[in-house]
CSV table of C-alpha atoms in Angstrom, one decimal:
chain,number,residue,atom,x,y,z
A,1,MET,CA,126.0,-164.8,-359.9
A,2,PRO,CA,123.5,-164.1,-362.7
A,3,LYS,CA,122.0,-167.1,-364.3
A,4,LEU,CA,123.3,-165.9,-367.6
A,5,LEU,CA,126.8,-166.5,-366.4
A,6,GLU,CA,126.1,-169.8,-364.8
A,7,LYS,CA,124.6,-171.2,-368.0
A,8,ASN,CA,126.9,-169.8,-370.6
A,9,ILE,CA,130.4,-169.4,-369.0
A,10,SER,CA,132.5,-172.2,-367.8
A,11,HIS,CA,135.5,-171.4,-370.0
A,12,LYS,CA,135.5,-170.4,-373.6
A,13,GLN,CA,138.5,-169.6,-375.7
A,14,ILE,CA,139.5,-168.8,-379.2
A,15,ASN,CA,142.9,-169.9,-380.4
A,16,GLU,CA,144.2,-169.6,-376.8
A,17,GLU,CA,144.5,-165.9,-377.4
A,18,LEU,CA,141.1,-165.0,-375.9
A,19,VAL,CA,139.7,-166.8,-372.8
A,20,VAL,CA,136.6,-166.3,-370.7
A,21,PHE,CA,136.2,-168.3,-367.5
A,22,THR,CA,134.6,-168.2,-364.0
A,23,ALA,CA,135.6,-169.1,-360.5
A,24,HIS,CA,134.0,-172.5,-360.9
A,25,ASP,CA,136.1,-173.5,-364.0
A,26,ALA,CA,138.2,-176.5,-362.7
A,27,GLU,CA,140.7,-176.2,-365.7
A,28,TYR,CA,141.9,-172.8,-364.7
A,29,HIS,CA,141.6,-173.1,-360.9
A,30,LEU,CA,144.6,-171.6,-359.2
A,31,GLU,CA,145.8,-172.7,-355.7
A,32,LEU,CA,146.1,-170.2,-352.9
A,33,ASN,CA,149.5,-169.0,-351.9
A,34,VAL,CA,151.1,-170.3,-355.1
A,35,PRO,CA,152.7,-167.5,-357.2
A,36,PHE,CA,152.5,-167.3,-360.9
A,37,ARG,CA,153.7,-164.9,-363.6
A,38,ALA,CA,151.0,-163.5,-365.8
A,39,GLU,CA,151.5,-164.0,-369.6
A,40,ALA,CA,148.5,-162.0,-370.7
A,41,PHE,CA,146.2,-159.2,-369.9
A,42,ALA,CA,143.2,-160.1,-367.7
A,43,LEU,CA,140.1,-158.4,-366.4
A,44,ILE,CA,138.7,-159.9,-363.2
A,45,LEU,CA,135.2,-158.9,-362.1
A,46,VAL,CA,133.9,-160.1,-358.7
A,47,GLU,CA,130.3,-161.1,-358.5
A,48,THR,CA,130.0,-162.3,-354.9
A,49,GLY,CA,132.3,-163.0,-352.1
A,50,GLU,CA,135.9,-161.8,-351.6
A,51,LEU,CA,139.2,-162.4,-353.4
A,52,GLN,CA,142.5,-161.1,-352.0
A,53,VAL,CA,145.3,-160.9,-354.6
A,54,GLN,CA,148.9,-159.8,-354.5
A,55,SER,CA,150.3,-158.4,-357.7
A,56,ASN,CA,153.9,-157.3,-357.8
A,57,LEU,CA,153.8,-157.1,-353.9
A,58,LYS,CA,150.7,-154.8,-354.0
A,59,ASN,CA,147.8,-156.2,-352.1
A,60,TYR,CA,144.2,-155.9,-353.4
A,61,THR,CA,140.9,-156.9,-351.9
A,62,LEU,CA,138.3,-157.5,-354.5
A,63,LEU,CA,134.7,-157.3,-353.3
A,64,PRO,CA,131.5,-157.5,-355.3
A,65,GLN,CA,131.3,-155.0,-358.2
A,66,SER,CA,135.0,-154.5,-358.2
A,67,ILE,CA,137.4,-155.0,-361.1
A,68,LEU,CA,141.1,-155.8,-361.3
A,69,MET,CA,143.2,-155.4,-364.5
A,70,VAL,CA,146.1,-157.8,-364.5
A,71,LEU,CA,149.1,-156.9,-366.7
A,72,PRO,CA,151.4,-159.3,-368.6
A,73,ASP,CA,154.6,-160.2,-366.7
A,74,SER,CA,153.2,-159.2,-363.4
A,75,LEU,CA,153.9,-161.6,-360.5
A,76,ASN,CA,150.6,-162.6,-358.9
A,77,GLU,CA,149.4,-164.7,-356.0
A,78,LEU,CA,146.0,-165.5,-354.6
A,79,LYS,CA,146.0,-164.9,-350.9
A,80,TYR,CA,142.4,-165.6,-349.9
A,81,GLU,CA,139.1,-166.5,-351.4
A,82,SER,CA,135.8,-166.7,-349.6
A,83,ASP,CA,133.6,-169.8,-349.9
A,84,ASP,CA,130.9,-167.8,-351.7
A,85,LEU,CA,133.4,-166.3,-354.3
A,86,ASN,CA,132.1,-165.9,-357.8
A,87,PHE,CA,133.9,-164.0,-360.5
A,88,VAL,CA,134.2,-163.8,-364.3
A,89,CYS,CA,137.6,-163.3,-366.0
A,90,LEU,CA,138.4,-162.1,-369.5
A,91,ALA,CA,142.0,-162.9,-370.4
A,92,PHE,CA,143.6,-162.0,-373.7
A,93,GLN,CA,147.1,-162.2,-375.2
A,94,LYS,CA,148.9,-159.1,-376.4
A,95,ARG,CA,149.3,-160.8,-379.8
A,96,TYR,CA,145.5,-160.9,-380.0
A,97,LEU,CA,145.3,-157.2,-379.6
A,98,GLU,CA,148.1,-156.7,-382.2
A,99,ARG,CA,146.2,-159.0,-384.6
A,100,LEU,CA,143.2,-156.7,-384.3
A,101,GLY,CA,145.4,-153.8,-385.1
A,102,LEU,CA,143.3,-151.3,-383.3
A,103,ILE,CA,143.6,-150.9,-379.5
A,104,MET,CA,147.3,-151.1,-378.8
A,105,SER,CA,148.0,-148.4,-381.4
A,106,ARG,CA,146.1,-145.9,-379.4
A,107,SER,CA,148.0,-143.8,-376.8
A,108,GLU,CA,145.0,-144.3,-374.4
A,109,ALA,CA,145.7,-148.0,-374.3
A,110,VAL,CA,149.3,-147.4,-373.3
A,111,LEU,CA,148.1,-145.4,-370.3
A,112,MET,CA,145.3,-147.9,-369.5
A,113,PHE,CA,147.7,-150.7,-369.3
A,114,SER,CA,150.6,-148.8,-367.8
A,115,LYS,CA,152.2,-150.0,-364.6
A,116,ASP,CA,152.1,-146.4,-363.2
A,117,VAL,CA,148.3,-146.2,-362.7
A,118,GLN,CA,146.0,-148.0,-360.4
A,119,HIS,CA,144.3,-151.0,-361.9
A,120,HIS,CA,141.7,-151.9,-359.2
A,121,PHE,CA,138.6,-149.9,-358.7
A,122,GLU,CA,134.9,-150.2,-357.8
A,123,LEU,CA,132.2,-150.2,-360.4
A,124,SER,CA,128.7,-148.8,-360.2
A,125,ALA,CA,125.9,-151.4,-360.2
A,126,MET,CA,125.0,-150.4,-363.8
A,127,ASP,CA,128.5,-150.4,-365.1
A,128,HIS,CA,129.2,-153.8,-363.5
A,129,ALA,CA,126.0,-155.3,-364.9
A,130,ASP,CA,126.8,-153.9,-368.4
A,131,ILE,CA,130.4,-155.3,-368.4
A,132,VAL,CA,129.3,-158.7,-367.1
A,133,TYR,CA,126.6,-158.9,-369.7
A,134,GLY,CA,129.1,-158.0,-372.4
A,135,ILE,CA,131.5,-160.7,-371.3
A,136,SER,CA,128.6,-163.2,-371.2
A,137,VAL,CA,127.7,-162.3,-374.8
A,138,LEU,CA,131.3,-162.6,-375.8
A,139,ALA,CA,131.5,-166.1,-374.2
A,140,ARG,CA,128.4,-167.2,-376.3
A,141,LYS,CA,129.9,-165.8,-379.5
A,142,ILE,CA,133.2,-167.7,-378.8
A,143,ASN,CA,131.2,-170.8,-378.4
A,144,MET,CA,129.5,-170.5,-381.8
A,145,ASN,CA,130.4,-172.9,-384.6
A,146,THR,CA,133.7,-171.6,-386.0
A,147,GLU,CA,132.3,-172.3,-389.5
A,148,THR,CA,129.6,-169.6,-388.9
A,149,PRO,CA,129.9,-166.9,-391.5
A,150,PHE,CA,132.0,-163.9,-390.1
A,151,TYR,CA,132.8,-165.9,-386.9
A,152,ASP,CA,136.0,-164.0,-386.3
A,153,GLU,CA,134.5,-160.6,-387.1
A,154,VAL,CA,131.6,-161.3,-384.7
A,155,VAL,CA,133.9,-162.4,-381.9
A,156,ASN,CA,136.4,-159.6,-382.4
A,157,SER,CA,133.7,-156.9,-382.6
A,158,THR,CA,132.1,-158.2,-379.4
A,159,PHE,CA,135.5,-158.2,-377.6
A,160,LEU,CA,136.2,-154.7,-378.8
A,161,SER,CA,132.8,-153.5,-377.5
A,162,VAL,CA,133.6,-154.9,-374.0
A,163,THR,CA,137.1,-153.5,-374.0
A,164,TYR,CA,136.1,-150.0,-375.0
A,165,GLN,CA,133.4,-150.2,-372.4
A,166,VAL,CA,136.0,-150.9,-369.7
A,167,ALA,CA,138.3,-148.2,-371.1
A,168,SER,CA,135.5,-145.7,-371.0
A,169,ILE,CA,134.9,-146.4,-367.3
A,170,PHE,CA,138.6,-146.4,-366.6
A,171,PHE,CA,139.3,-143.0,-368.1
A,172,THR,CA,136.2,-141.6,-366.4
A,173,LYS,CA,137.7,-142.7,-363.1
A,174,LEU,CA,141.3,-141.9,-363.9
A,175,PRO,CA,141.3,-138.5,-362.2
A,176,VAL,CA,140.0,-140.2,-359.0
A,177,LEU,CA,142.5,-143.1,-359.3
A,178,ASN,CA,145.4,-140.7,-359.7
A,179,VAL,CA,144.8,-138.7,-356.5
A,180,GLN,CA,147.8,-136.9,-355.1
A,181,LEU,CA,150.0,-139.4,-353.2
A,182,SER,CA,151.8,-138.4,-350.1
A,183,ARG,CA,155.6,-138.2,-350.3
A,184,LYS,CA,155.9,-141.5,-348.5
A,185,GLU,CA,153.3,-143.2,-350.7
A,186,GLU,CA,155.1,-141.9,-353.8
A,187,ILE,CA,158.4,-143.3,-352.6
A,188,ALA,CA,156.8,-146.7,-351.9
A,189,SER,CA,155.1,-146.7,-355.3
A,190,LYS,CA,158.3,-145.9,-357.2
A,191,PHE,CA,160.2,-148.5,-355.2
A,192,LEU,CA,157.8,-151.3,-356.0
A,193,GLY,CA,157.7,-150.3,-359.7
A,194,LEU,CA,161.5,-150.3,-359.8
A,195,LEU,CA,161.8,-153.5,-357.8
A,196,ALA,CA,159.4,-155.3,-360.3
A,197,GLU,CA,161.8,-154.4,-363.1
A,198,LYS,CA,165.2,-154.9,-361.4
A,199,PHE,CA,164.8,-157.6,-358.8
A,200,ARG,CA,166.6,-160.3,-360.8
A,201,GLN,CA,169.7,-158.1,-361.2
A,202,GLU,CA,169.6,-156.0,-358.0
A,203,ARG,CA,169.0,-157.4,-354.5
A,204,SER,CA,170.7,-154.7,-352.4
A,205,VAL,CA,168.7,-152.0,-350.6
A,206,SER,CA,171.4,-149.5,-351.4
A,207,TYR,CA,170.8,-149.8,-355.1
A,208,TYR,CA,167.2,-148.8,-354.9
A,209,ALA,CA,167.9,-146.1,-352.3
A,210,ASN,CA,170.5,-144.6,-354.6
A,211,VAL,CA,168.1,-144.6,-357.6
A,212,LEU,CA,165.5,-142.9,-355.5
A,213,SER,CA,168.1,-140.4,-354.1
A,214,ILE,CA,167.3,-141.3,-350.4
A,215,THR,CA,169.2,-143.2,-347.7
A,216,THR,CA,168.7,-146.9,-347.2
A,217,ARG,CA,167.5,-146.2,-343.6
A,218,HIS,CA,164.9,-143.7,-344.8
A,219,LEU,CA,163.7,-146.0,-347.6
A,220,SER,CA,163.2,-148.9,-345.2
A,221,GLN,CA,161.4,-146.7,-342.7
A,222,VAL,CA,159.0,-145.4,-345.4
A,223,LEU,CA,158.3,-148.8,-346.7
A,224,LYS,CA,157.7,-150.2,-343.3
A,225,GLU,CA,155.2,-147.5,-342.6
A,226,VAL,CA,153.4,-147.7,-345.9
A,227,THR,CA,153.6,-151.5,-346.6
A,228,GLY,CA,154.4,-153.0,-343.2
A,229,LYS,CA,157.7,-154.5,-344.6
A,230,THR,CA,161.2,-153.1,-344.9
A,231,ALA,CA,163.0,-152.8,-348.3
A,232,GLY,CA,165.0,-155.9,-347.6
A,233,GLU,CA,161.9,-157.9,-346.8
A,234,LEU,CA,160.2,-156.8,-349.9
A,235,ILE,CA,163.2,-157.6,-352.1
A,236,ASP,CA,163.5,-161.1,-350.6
A,237,GLU,CA,159.7,-161.7,-350.9
A,238,LEU,CA,159.7,-160.9,-354.6
A,239,VAL,CA,162.9,-163.0,-355.3
A,240,ILE,CA,161.4,-166.0,-353.4
A,241,GLN,CA,158.1,-165.7,-355.2
A,242,GLU,CA,159.8,-165.7,-358.6
A,243,ALA,CA,162.0,-168.7,-357.5
A,244,ARG,CA,158.9,-170.6,-356.5
A,245,VAL,CA,157.4,-169.9,-359.9
A,246,LEU,CA,160.5,-171.1,-361.7
A,247,LEU,CA,161.0,-174.2,-359.5
A,248,SER,CA,157.4,-175.3,-360.1
A,249,GLN,CA,158.1,-175.6,-363.8
A,250,SER,CA,159.4,-179.1,-364.8
A,251,SER,CA,161.4,-177.6,-367.7
A,252,ILE,CA,163.5,-175.5,-365.3
A,253,ASN,CA,166.0,-177.2,-363.0
A,254,VAL,CA,167.6,-175.7,-359.9
A,255,ALA,CA,170.7,-174.6,-361.8
A,256,ALA,CA,168.7,-172.9,-364.4
A,257,ALA,CA,166.5,-171.1,-361.8
A,258,ALA,CA,169.7,-169.9,-360.1
A,259,GLN,CA,171.0,-168.6,-363.4
A,260,ILE,CA,167.8,-166.8,-364.3
A,261,LEU,CA,167.7,-165.1,-360.9
A,262,GLN,CA,171.4,-164.2,-361.5
A,263,PHE,CA,172.8,-165.8,-358.3
A,264,SER,CA,176.6,-166.2,-358.4
A,265,ASN,CA,176.2,-170.0,-358.1
A,266,GLN,CA,173.7,-172.7,-357.4
A,267,SER,CA,175.0,-173.3,-353.8
A,268,PHE,CA,174.3,-169.6,-352.8
A,269,PHE,CA,170.9,-169.8,-354.4
A,270,GLY,CA,170.1,-173.0,-352.4
A,271,LYS,CA,171.1,-171.4,-349.1
A,272,TYR,CA,169.2,-168.3,-349.9
A,273,PHE,CA,166.0,-170.2,-350.8
A,274,LYS,CA,166.2,-172.5,-347.8
A,275,GLN,CA,166.8,-169.6,-345.4
A,276,HIS,CA,163.5,-168.0,-346.6
A,277,THR,CA,161.3,-171.1,-347.1
A,278,GLY,CA,162.7,-173.8,-344.9
A,279,TYR,CA,163.1,-176.1,-348.0
A,280,SER,CA,166.0,-176.6,-350.4
A,281,PRO,CA,165.1,-175.9,-354.0
A,282,SER,CA,165.2,-179.6,-354.8
A,283,GLU,CA,162.9,-180.4,-351.9
A,284,TYR,CA,160.5,-177.6,-353.0
A,285,ARG,CA,160.4,-179.0,-356.6
A,286,SER,CA,159.5,-182.5,-355.2
A,287,LEU,CA,156.8,-181.1,-353.0
A,288,SER,CA,155.3,-178.8,-355.6
A,289,ARG,CA,153.3,-181.1,-357.8
A,290,THR,CA,150.3,-178.9,-358.4
A,291,THR,CA,149.7,-178.5,-362.1
A,292,LEU,CA,148.7,-174.8,-362.8
A,293,ASN,CA,147.3,-173.8,-366.0
A,294,PRO,CA,146.5,-170.1,-365.7
A,295,PRO,CA,144.9,-168.5,-368.8
A,296,PHE,CA,146.7,-165.2,-368.1
């Protein structure tokens, strides 16, 4: 990791709407294999090592000079991180963008943060260095005395510079990212997108097959070939991930979790959860004592 990052970035934030942090920031360290739902946008740039992430059941391997864009409301889980992992993350709330009154009004931003395009790609050495440097400068600006004249304007303009830099690279790569998918890959992509929207209400394979106008057998065969899992397995995996997120929150009890996930009753939810995890929801709540404080 460049010395500039080591010296100037631990974690910096402004009004909890804009946060910069690194892999070594203890406050925002996330445990492996513990799912969480993102509440903000985030840009993660890997410096060294390897980070494996699952986002809405899509698996990404982040290597040096790669970037991942995390979307609000996405369900994420860190699967693996190498011992030499270093990364820098820029996370920002949607309300921060709205307060700036610039980016989110542009049609390009809608596409950039759309769920229908790929959000993981490799950077050139120059582009990677430029973005890391920009985030480093942003971290320093955030850390200035807030009474400094034009503090907000300096921070906001620096943030916009970094964001437009990423957007410029993104749209340069967009034709490459949106290469023609095979029919099977297209079905899998549409299924995962639909599942992320409907899994709380719909847990039957037939529902998704009907929406996609194919048979349940064909859907599961395609998904098994593309993702290594059947439709039923993917549905169960996302429901259980969301249940684990809910049960890890002290403010949500088992009955509330069952209601949020729209199970007919708490007993059915308990049997379903234990079948897939080996623990009852209450047992899982007792065992899950890790306090997570993700900035995104």
